[in-house]
CSV table of C-alpha atoms in Angstrom, one decimal:
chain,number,residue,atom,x,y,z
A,17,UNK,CA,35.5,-40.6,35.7
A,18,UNK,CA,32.0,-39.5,37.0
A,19,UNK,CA,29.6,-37.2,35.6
A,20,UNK,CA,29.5,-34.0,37.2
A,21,UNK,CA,26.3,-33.5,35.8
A,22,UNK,CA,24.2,-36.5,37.4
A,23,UNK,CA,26.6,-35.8,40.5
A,24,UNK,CA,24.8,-32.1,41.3
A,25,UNK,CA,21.2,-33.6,40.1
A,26,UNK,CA,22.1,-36.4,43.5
A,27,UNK,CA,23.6,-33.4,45.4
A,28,UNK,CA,19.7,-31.7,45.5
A,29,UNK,CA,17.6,-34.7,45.1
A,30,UNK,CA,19.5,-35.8,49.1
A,31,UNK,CA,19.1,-32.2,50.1
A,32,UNK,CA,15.9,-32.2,48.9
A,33,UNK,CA,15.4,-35.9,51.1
A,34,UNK,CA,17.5,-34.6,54.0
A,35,UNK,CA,19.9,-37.8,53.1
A,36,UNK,CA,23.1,-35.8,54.7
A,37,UNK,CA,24.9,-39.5,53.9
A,38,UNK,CA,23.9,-39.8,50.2
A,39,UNK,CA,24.4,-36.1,49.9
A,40,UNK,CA,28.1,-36.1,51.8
A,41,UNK,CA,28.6,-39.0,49.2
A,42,UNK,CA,28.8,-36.2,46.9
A,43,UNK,CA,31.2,-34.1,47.7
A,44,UNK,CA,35.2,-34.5,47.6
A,45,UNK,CA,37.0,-34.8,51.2
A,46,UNK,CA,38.1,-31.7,50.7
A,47,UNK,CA,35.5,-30.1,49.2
A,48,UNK,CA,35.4,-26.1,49.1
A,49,UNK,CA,32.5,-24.0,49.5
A,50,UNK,CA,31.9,-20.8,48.7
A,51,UNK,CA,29.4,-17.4,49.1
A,52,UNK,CA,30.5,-14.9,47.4
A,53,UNK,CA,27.8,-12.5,48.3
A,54,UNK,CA,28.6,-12.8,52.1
A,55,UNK,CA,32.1,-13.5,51.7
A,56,UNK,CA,31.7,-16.7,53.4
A,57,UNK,CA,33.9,-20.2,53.3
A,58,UNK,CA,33.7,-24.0,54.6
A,59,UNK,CA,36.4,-26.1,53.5
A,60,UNK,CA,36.1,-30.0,54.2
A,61,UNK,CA,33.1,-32.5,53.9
A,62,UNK,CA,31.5,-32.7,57.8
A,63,UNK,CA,31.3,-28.9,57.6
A,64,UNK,CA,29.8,-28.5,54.3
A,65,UNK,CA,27.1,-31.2,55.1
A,66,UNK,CA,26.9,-29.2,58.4
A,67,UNK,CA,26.4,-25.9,56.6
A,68,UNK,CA,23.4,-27.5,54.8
A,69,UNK,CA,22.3,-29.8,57.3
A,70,UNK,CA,21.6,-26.8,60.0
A,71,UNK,CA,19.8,-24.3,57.5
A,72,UNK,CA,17.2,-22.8,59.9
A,73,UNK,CA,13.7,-22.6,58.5
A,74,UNK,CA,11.0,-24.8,56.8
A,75,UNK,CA,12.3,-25.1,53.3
A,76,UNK,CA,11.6,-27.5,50.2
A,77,UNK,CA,13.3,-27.1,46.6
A,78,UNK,CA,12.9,-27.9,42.7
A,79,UNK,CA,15.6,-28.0,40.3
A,80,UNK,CA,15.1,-25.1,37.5
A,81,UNK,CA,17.9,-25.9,35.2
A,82,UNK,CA,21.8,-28.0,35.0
A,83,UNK,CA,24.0,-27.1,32.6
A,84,UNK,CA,27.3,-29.5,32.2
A,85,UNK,CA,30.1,-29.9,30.7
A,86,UNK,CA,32.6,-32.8,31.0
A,87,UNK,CA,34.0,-31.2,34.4
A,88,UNK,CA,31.4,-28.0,35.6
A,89,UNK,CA,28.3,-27.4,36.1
A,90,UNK,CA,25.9,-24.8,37.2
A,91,UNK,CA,22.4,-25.2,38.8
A,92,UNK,CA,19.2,-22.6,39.0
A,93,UNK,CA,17.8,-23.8,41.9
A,94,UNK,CA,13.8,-22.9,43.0
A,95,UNK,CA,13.4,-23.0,47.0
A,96,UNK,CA,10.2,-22.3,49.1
A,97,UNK,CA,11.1,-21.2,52.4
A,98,UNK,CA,9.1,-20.5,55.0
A,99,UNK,CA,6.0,-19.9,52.3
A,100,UNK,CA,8.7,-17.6,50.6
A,101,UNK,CA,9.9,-18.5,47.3
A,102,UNK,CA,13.9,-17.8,46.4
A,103,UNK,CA,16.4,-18.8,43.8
A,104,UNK,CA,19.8,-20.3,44.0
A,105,UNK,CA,22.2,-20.1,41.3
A,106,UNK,CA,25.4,-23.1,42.2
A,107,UNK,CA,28.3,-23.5,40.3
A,108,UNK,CA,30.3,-26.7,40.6
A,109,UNK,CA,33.8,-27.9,39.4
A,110,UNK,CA,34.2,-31.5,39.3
A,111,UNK,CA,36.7,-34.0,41.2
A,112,UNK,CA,38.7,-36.5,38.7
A,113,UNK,CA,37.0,-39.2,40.3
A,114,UNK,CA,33.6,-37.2,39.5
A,115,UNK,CA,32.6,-35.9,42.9
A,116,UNK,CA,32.6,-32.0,43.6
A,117,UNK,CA,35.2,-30.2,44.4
A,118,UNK,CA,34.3,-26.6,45.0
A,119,UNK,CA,30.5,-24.8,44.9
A,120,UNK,CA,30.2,-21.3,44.8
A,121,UNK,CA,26.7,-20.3,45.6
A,122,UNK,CA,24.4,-17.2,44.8
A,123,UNK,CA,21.4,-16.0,46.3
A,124,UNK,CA,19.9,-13.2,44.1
A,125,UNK,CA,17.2,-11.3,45.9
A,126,UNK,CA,14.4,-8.9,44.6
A,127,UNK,CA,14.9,-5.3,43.9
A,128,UNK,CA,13.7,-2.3,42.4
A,129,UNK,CA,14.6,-1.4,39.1
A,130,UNK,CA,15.7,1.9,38.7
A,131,UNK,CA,13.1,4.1,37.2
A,132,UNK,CA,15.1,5.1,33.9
A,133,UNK,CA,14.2,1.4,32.5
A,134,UNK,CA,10.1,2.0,32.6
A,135,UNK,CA,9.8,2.5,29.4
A,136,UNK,CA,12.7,-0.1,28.4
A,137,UNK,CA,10.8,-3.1,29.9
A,138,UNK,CA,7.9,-4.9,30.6
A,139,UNK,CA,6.4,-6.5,33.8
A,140,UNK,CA,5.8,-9.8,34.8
B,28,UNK,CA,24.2,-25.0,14.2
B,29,UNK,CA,26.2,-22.7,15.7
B,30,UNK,CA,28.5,-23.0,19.4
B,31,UNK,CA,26.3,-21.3,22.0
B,32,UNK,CA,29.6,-21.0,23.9
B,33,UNK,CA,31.8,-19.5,21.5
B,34,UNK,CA,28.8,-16.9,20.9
B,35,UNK,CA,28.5,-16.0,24.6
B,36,UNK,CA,32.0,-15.2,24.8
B,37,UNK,CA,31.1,-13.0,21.7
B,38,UNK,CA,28.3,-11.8,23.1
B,39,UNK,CA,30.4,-10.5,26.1
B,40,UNK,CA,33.1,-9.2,24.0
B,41,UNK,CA,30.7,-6.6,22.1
B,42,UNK,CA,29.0,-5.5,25.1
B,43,UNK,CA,32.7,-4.6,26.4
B,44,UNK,CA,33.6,-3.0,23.0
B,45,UNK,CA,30.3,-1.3,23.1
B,46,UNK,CA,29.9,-2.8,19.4
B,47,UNK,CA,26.7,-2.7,19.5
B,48,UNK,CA,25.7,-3.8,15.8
B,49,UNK,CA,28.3,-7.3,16.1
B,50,UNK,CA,26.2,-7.4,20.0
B,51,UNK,CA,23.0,-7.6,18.3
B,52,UNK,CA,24.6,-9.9,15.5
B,53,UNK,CA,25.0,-12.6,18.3
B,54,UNK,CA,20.9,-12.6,18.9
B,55,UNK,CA,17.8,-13.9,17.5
B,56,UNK,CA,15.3,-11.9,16.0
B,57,UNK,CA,12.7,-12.7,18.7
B,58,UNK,CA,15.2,-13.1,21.3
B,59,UNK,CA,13.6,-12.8,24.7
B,60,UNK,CA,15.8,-11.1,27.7
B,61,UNK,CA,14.5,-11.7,31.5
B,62,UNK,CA,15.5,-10.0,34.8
B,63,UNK,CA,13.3,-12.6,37.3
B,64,UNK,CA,14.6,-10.3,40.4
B,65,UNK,CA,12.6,-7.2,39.3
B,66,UNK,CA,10.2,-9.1,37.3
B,67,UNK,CA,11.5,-6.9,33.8
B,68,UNK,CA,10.7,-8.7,30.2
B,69,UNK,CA,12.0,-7.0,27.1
B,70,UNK,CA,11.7,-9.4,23.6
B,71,UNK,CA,13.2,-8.5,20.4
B,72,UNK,CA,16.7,-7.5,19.4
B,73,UNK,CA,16.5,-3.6,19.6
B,74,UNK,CA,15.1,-3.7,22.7
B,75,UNK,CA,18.0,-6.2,24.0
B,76,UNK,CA,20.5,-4.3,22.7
B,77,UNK,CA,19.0,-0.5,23.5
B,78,UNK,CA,18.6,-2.0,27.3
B,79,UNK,CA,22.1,-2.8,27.5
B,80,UNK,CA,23.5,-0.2,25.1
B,81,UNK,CA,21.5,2.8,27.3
B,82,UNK,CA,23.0,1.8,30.7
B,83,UNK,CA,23.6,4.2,33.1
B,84,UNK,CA,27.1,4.9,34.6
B,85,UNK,CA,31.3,4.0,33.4
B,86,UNK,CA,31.3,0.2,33.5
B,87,UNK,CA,33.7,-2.9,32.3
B,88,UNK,CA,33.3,-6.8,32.1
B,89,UNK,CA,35.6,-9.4,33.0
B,90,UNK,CA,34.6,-13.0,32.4
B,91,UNK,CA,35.1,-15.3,35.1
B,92,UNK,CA,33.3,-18.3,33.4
B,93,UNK,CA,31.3,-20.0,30.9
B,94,UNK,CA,30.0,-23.1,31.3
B,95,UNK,CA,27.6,-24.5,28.5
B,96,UNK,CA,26.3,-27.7,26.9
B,97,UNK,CA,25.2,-28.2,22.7
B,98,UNK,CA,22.0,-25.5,23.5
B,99,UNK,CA,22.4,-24.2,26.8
B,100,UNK,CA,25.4,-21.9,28.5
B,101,UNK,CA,26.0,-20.2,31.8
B,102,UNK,CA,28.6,-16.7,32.4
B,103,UNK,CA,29.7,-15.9,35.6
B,104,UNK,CA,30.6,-11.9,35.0
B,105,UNK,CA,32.4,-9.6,37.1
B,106,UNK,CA,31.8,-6.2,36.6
B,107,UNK,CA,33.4,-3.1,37.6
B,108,UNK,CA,30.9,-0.3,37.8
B,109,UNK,CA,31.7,3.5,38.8
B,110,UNK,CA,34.4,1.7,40.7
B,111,UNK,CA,32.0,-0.7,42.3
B,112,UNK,CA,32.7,-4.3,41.7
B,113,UNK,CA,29.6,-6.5,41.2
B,114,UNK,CA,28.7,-9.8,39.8
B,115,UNK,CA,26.5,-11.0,37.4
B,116,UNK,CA,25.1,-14.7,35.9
B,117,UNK,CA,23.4,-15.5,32.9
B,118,UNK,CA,21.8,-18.5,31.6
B,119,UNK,CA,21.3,-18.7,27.8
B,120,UNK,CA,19.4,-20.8,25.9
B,121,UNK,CA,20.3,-21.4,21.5
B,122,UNK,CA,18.0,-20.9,18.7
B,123,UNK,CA,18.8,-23.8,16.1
B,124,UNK,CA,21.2,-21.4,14.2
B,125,UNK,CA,23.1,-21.1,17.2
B,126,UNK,CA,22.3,-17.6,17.9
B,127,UNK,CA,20.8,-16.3,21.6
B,128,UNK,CA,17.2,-17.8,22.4
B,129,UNK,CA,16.7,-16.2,25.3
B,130,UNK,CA,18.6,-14.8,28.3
B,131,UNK,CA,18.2,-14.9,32.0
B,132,UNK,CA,20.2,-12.5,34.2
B,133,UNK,CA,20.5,-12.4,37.9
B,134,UNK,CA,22.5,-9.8,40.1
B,135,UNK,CA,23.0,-11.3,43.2
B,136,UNK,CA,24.3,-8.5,45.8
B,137,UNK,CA,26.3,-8.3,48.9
B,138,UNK,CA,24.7,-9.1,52.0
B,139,UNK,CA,25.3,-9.9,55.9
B,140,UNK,CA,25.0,-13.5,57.0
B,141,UNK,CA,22.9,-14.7,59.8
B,142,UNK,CA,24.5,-14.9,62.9
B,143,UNK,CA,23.6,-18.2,63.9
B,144,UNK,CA,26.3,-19.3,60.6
B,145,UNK,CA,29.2,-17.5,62.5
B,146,UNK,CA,30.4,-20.8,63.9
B,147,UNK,CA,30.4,-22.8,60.7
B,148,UNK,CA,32.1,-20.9,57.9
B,149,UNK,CA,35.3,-18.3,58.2
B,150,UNK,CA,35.1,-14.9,55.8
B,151,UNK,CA,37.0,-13.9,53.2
């Protein structure tokens, strides 16, 4: 039984290395992956690393927040790329033997609030 | 100490019931709510609840998950609105009594992948 929690804190720190060994390592042969927002899918290890490995762009990251339980997690994810900063929000079920079975991944951009809310919020 | 789990699944319950007195029950006095897409800040219960209780448009919650540790917890909400479906995550943090520190809510929406990732993932 692994720790799904140290599992995903490996999964970015090889991301963040470009280790696409240590980072495959990770992940359950048949590993799924998911975008929700794009409707998007990669099933299977090679393609998943792929899917990371060929990200276009100048990028770098820092780990926000992990919350864990005994078999999920979820990670908030800070990445600079190309001088632009962006958040990614993962969440992970584990493998028995404590690797990850499926990811689901969000990418929540910036947007306007709706002018109805001025006086219900501040700015930061 | 309270279960920051079993109160986020409260907390998610009352919005849906639109119970808004057992919503705010589930908060800290000083509980601070954050949007970090649009930048929005609102602190104190009645301005948690009134920004929630006030919005616009026929809406209803389903939750998909909840992942959480002894202080911290994650949803994964889908919710229908006017007939749209959208998804919503929120990160939680406990005061000591167990009730809601602070909240962090992102919206991630729908978007077009990059062509260059036809190759490497089917849609669903």
């Amino acid at each position: 039984m692994g720790d799904i929690s140290a599992t995903v804190e490996t999964y970015w720190a090889t991301a963040q290395a470009r280790d696409w060994r240590a980072f495959g390592a990770t992940l359950a042969d048949d590993v799924r992956y998911e975008l929700p927002q794009t409707r998007e899918r990669v099933v299977g290890r090679d393609g998943v690393v792929r899917f990371n490995a060929e990200y276009m762009g100048e990028w770098s990251l820092e780990v926000e927040r992990v919350v864990a339980d005994s078999t999920q997690a979820v990670s908030w994810v800070r990445f600079t790329v190309d001088e632009e900063e962006t958040q990614g929000i993962s969440f992970f079920t584990s493998a028995p033997d404590g690797r990850i079975q499926t990811i689901t991944d969000f990418w929540p951009a910036p947007y306007e609030p709706p002018l109805e809310r001025e006086q219900m919020a501040e700015r930061f």
